[in-house]
Short mmCIF file of N, CA and C and ligand atoms in Angstrom, two decimals:
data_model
loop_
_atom_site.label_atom_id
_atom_site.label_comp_id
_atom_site.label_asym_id
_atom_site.label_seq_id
_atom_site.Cartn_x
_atom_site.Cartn_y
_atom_site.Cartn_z
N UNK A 1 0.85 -1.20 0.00
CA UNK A 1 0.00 0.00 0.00
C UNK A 1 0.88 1.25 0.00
N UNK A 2 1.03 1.73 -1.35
CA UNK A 2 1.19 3.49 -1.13
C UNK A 2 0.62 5.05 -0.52
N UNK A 3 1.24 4.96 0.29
CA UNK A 3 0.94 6.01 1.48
C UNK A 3 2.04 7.55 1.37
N UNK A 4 1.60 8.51 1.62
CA UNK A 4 2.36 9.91 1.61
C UNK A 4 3.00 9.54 3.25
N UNK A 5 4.39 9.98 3.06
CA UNK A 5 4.57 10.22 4.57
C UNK A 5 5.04 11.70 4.34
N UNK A 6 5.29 12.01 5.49
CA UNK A 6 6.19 13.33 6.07
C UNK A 6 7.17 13.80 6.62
N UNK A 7 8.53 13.85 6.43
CA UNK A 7 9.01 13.99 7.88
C UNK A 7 9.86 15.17 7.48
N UNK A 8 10.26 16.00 8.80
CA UNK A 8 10.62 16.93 9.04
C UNK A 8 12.05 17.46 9.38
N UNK A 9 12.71 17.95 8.03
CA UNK A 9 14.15 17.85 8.18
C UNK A 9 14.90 19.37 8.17
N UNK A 10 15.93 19.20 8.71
CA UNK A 10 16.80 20.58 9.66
C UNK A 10 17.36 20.81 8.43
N UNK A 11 17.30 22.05 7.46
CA UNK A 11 18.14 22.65 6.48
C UNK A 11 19.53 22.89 6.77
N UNK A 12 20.06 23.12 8.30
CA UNK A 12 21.18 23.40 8.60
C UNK A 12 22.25 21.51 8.30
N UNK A 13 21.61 20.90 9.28
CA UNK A 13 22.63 19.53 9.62
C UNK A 13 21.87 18.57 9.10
N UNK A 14 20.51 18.69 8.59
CA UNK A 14 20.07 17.36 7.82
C UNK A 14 18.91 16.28 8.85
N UNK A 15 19.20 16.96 9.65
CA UNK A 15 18.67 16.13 10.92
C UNK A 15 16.85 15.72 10.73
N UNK A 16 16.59 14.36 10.28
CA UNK A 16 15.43 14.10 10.10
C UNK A 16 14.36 13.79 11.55
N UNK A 17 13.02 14.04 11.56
CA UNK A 17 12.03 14.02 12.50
C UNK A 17 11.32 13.38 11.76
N UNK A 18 10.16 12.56 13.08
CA UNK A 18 8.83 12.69 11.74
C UNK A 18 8.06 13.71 12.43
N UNK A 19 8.22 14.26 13.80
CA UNK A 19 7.91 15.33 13.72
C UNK A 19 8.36 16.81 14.21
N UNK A 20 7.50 17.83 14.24
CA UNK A 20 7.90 19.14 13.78
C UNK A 20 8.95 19.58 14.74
N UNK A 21 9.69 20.84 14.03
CA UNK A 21 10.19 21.35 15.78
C UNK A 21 10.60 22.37 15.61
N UNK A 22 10.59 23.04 16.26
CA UNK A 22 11.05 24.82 16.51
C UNK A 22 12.28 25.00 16.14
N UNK A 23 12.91 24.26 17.20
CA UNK A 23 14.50 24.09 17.72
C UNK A 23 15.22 22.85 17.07
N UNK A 24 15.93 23.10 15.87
CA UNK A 24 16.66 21.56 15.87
C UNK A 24 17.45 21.06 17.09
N UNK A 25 17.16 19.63 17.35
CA UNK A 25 17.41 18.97 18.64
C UNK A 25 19.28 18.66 18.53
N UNK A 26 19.58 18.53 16.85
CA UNK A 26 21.00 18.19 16.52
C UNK A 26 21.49 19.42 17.07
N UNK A 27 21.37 20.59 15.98
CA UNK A 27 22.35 21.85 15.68
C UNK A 27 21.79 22.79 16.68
N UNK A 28 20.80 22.34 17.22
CA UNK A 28 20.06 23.94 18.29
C UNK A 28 19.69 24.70 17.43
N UNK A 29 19.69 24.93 16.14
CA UNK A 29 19.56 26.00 14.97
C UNK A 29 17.91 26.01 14.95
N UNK A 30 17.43 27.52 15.33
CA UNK A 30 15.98 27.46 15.04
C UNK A 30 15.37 27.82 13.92
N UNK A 31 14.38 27.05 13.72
CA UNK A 31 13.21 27.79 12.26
C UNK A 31 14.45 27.05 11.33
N UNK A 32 14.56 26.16 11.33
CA UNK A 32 15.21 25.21 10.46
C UNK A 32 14.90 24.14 9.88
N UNK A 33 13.43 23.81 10.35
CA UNK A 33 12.84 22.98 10.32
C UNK A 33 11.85 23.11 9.05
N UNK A 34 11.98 22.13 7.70
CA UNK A 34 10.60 22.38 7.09
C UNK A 34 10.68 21.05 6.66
N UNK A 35 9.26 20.95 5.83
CA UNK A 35 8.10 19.71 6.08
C UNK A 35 9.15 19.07 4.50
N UNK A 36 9.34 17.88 4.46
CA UNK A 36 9.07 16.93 2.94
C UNK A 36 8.21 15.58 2.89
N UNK A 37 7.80 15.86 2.05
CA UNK A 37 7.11 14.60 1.54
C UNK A 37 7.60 13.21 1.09
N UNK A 38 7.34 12.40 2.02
CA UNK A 38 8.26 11.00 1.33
C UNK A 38 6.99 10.43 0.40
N UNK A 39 6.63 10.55 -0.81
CA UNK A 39 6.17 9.46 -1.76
C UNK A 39 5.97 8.52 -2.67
N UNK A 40 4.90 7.66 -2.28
CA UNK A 40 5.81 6.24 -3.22
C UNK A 40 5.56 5.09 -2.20
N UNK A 41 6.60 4.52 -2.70
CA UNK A 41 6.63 3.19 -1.95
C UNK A 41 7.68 3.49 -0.64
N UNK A 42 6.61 3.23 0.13
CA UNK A 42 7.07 3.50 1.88
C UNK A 42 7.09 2.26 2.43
N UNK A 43 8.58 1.91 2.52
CA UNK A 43 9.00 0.57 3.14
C UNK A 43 10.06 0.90 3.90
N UNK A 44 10.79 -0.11 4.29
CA UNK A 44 11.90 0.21 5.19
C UNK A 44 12.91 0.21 3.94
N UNK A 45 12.98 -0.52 3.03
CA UNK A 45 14.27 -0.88 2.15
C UNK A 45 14.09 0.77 1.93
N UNK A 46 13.17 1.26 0.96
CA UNK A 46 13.55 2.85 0.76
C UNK A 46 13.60 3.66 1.68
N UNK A 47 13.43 3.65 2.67
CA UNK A 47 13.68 4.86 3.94
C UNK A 47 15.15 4.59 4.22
N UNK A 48 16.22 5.80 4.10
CA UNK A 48 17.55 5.79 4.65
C UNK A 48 17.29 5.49 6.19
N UNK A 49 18.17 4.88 6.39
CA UNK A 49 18.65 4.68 7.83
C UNK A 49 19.91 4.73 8.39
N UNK A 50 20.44 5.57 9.39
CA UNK A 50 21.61 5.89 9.31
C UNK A 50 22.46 4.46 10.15
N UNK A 51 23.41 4.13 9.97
CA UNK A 51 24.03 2.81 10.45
C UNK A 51 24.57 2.86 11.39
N UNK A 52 24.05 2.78 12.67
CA UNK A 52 24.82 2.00 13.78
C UNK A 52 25.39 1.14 14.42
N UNK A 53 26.97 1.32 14.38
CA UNK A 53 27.78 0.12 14.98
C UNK A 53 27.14 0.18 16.43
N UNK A 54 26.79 -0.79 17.26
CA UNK A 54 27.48 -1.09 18.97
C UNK A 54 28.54 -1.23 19.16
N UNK A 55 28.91 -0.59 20.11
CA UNK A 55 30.38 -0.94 20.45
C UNK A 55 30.47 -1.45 22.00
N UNK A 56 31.30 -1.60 22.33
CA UNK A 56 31.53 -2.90 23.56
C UNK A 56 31.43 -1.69 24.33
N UNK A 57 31.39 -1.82 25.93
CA UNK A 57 31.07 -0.54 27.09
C UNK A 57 32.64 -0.57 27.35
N UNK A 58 33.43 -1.56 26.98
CA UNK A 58 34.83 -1.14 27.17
C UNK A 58 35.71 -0.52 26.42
N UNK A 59 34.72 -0.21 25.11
CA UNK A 59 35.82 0.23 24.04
C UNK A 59 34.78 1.97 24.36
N UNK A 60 33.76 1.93 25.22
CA UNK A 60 33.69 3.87 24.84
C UNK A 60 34.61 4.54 25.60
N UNK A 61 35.05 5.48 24.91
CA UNK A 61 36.40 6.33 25.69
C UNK A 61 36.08 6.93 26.68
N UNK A 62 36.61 7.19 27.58
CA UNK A 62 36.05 8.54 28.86
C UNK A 62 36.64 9.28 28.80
N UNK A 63 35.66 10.49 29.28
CA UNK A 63 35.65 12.10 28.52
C UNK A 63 36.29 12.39 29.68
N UNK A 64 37.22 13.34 29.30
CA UNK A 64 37.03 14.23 30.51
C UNK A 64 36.65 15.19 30.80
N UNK A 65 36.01 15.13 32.19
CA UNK A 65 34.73 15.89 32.50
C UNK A 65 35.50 16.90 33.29
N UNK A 66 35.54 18.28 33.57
CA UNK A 66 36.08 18.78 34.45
C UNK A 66 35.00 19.49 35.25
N UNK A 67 35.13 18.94 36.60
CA UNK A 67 33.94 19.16 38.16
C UNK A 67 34.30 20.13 38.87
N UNK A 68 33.48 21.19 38.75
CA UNK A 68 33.79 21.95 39.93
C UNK A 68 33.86 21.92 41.51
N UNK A 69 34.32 21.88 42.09
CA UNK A 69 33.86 21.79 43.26
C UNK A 69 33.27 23.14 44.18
N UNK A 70 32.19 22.25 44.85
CA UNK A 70 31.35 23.24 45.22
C UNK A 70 31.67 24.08 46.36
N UNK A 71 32.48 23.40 47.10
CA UNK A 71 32.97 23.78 48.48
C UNK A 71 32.56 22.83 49.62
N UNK A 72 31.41 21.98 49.57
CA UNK A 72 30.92 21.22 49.94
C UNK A 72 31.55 19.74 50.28
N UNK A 73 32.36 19.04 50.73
CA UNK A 73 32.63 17.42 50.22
C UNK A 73 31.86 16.81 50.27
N UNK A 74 30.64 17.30 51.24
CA UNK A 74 29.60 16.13 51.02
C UNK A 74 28.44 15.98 49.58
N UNK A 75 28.60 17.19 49.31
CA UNK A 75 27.83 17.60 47.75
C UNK A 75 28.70 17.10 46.64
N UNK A 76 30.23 17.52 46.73
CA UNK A 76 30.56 16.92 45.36
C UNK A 76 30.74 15.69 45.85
N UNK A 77 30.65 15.00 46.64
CA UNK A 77 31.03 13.33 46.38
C UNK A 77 29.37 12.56 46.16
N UNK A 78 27.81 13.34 46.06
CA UNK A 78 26.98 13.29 45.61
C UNK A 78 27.00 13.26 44.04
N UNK A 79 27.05 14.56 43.38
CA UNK A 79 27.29 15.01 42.08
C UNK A 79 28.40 14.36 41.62
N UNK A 80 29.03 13.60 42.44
CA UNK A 80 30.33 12.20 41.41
C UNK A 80 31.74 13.40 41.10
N UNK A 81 32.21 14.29 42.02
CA UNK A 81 33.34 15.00 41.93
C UNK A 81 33.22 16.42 41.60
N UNK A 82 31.59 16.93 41.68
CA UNK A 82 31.56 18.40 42.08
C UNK A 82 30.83 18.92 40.76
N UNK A 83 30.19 19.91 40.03
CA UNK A 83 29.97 20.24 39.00
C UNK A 83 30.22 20.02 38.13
N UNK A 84 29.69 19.86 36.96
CA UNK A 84 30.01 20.09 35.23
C UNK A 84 29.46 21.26 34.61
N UNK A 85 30.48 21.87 34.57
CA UNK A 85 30.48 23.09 33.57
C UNK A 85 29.34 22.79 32.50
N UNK A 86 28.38 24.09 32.20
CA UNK A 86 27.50 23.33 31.52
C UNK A 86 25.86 22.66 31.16
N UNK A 87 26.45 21.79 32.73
CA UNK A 87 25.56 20.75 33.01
C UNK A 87 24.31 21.64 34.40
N UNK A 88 22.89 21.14 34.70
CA UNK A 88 22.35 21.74 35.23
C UNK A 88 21.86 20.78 36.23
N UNK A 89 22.02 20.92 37.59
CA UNK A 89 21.86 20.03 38.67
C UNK A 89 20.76 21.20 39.48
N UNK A 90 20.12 20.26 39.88
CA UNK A 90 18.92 20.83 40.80
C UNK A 90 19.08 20.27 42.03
N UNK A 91 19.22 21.29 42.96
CA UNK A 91 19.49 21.01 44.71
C UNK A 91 18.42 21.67 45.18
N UNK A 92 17.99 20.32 45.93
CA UNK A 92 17.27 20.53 46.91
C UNK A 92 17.28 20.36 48.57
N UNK A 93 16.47 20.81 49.09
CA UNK A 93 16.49 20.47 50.55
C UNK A 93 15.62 21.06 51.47
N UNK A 94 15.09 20.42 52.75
CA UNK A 94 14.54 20.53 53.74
C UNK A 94 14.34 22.08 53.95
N UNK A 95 13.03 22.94 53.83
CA UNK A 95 13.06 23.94 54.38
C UNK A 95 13.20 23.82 56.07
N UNK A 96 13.97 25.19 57.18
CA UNK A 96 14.18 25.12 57.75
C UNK A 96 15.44 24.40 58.59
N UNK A 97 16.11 23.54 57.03
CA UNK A 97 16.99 23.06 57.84
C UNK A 97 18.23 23.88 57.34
N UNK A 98 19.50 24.11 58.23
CA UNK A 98 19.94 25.26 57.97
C UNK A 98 21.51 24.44 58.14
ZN1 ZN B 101 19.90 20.74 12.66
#
């Protein structure tokens, strides 16, 4: 059965959706987003798919992360060695406790 599809691709990096978006999620680039029409024969053989190797959890490299520390030891040994630049951590705690 031939069916119209749609999906929604980033003019900047290519980045396909099937659906819409303000904000490309790849490039952050906004209003980048416009509509194409896939028609025809809609199968998997004709839909690109981009190819993913797995790779072993021992072969991914580790980044290095550089942690701020908060001043705290008991906070950064929470947060795994103190801040990431960057990164957005939400602290909470007990009103009243001081
Ligand atoms: Zn993009």
């Amino acid at each position: 059965m031939a069916k119209a599809n749609t999906v929604f691709v980033c003019s900047n990096c290519g980045n396909e959706s099937s659906k819409w978006f303000g904000r490309c999620p790849v490039c952050n680039e906004w209003n980048t987003c416009y509509e194409e029409k896939v028609t025809g024969k809609v199968n998997n053989k004709s839909v690109t798919k981009k190819i993913v190797t797995p790779i072993k959890l021992n072969d991914v490299k580790k980044q290095d992360i550089v942690r701020t520390s908060t001043g705290f030891a008991e906070l950064d040994r929470v947060l795994g060695g103190g801040l990431v630049k960057g990164s957005l951590t939400l602290v909470g705690g007990e009103p009243g406790i001081r």
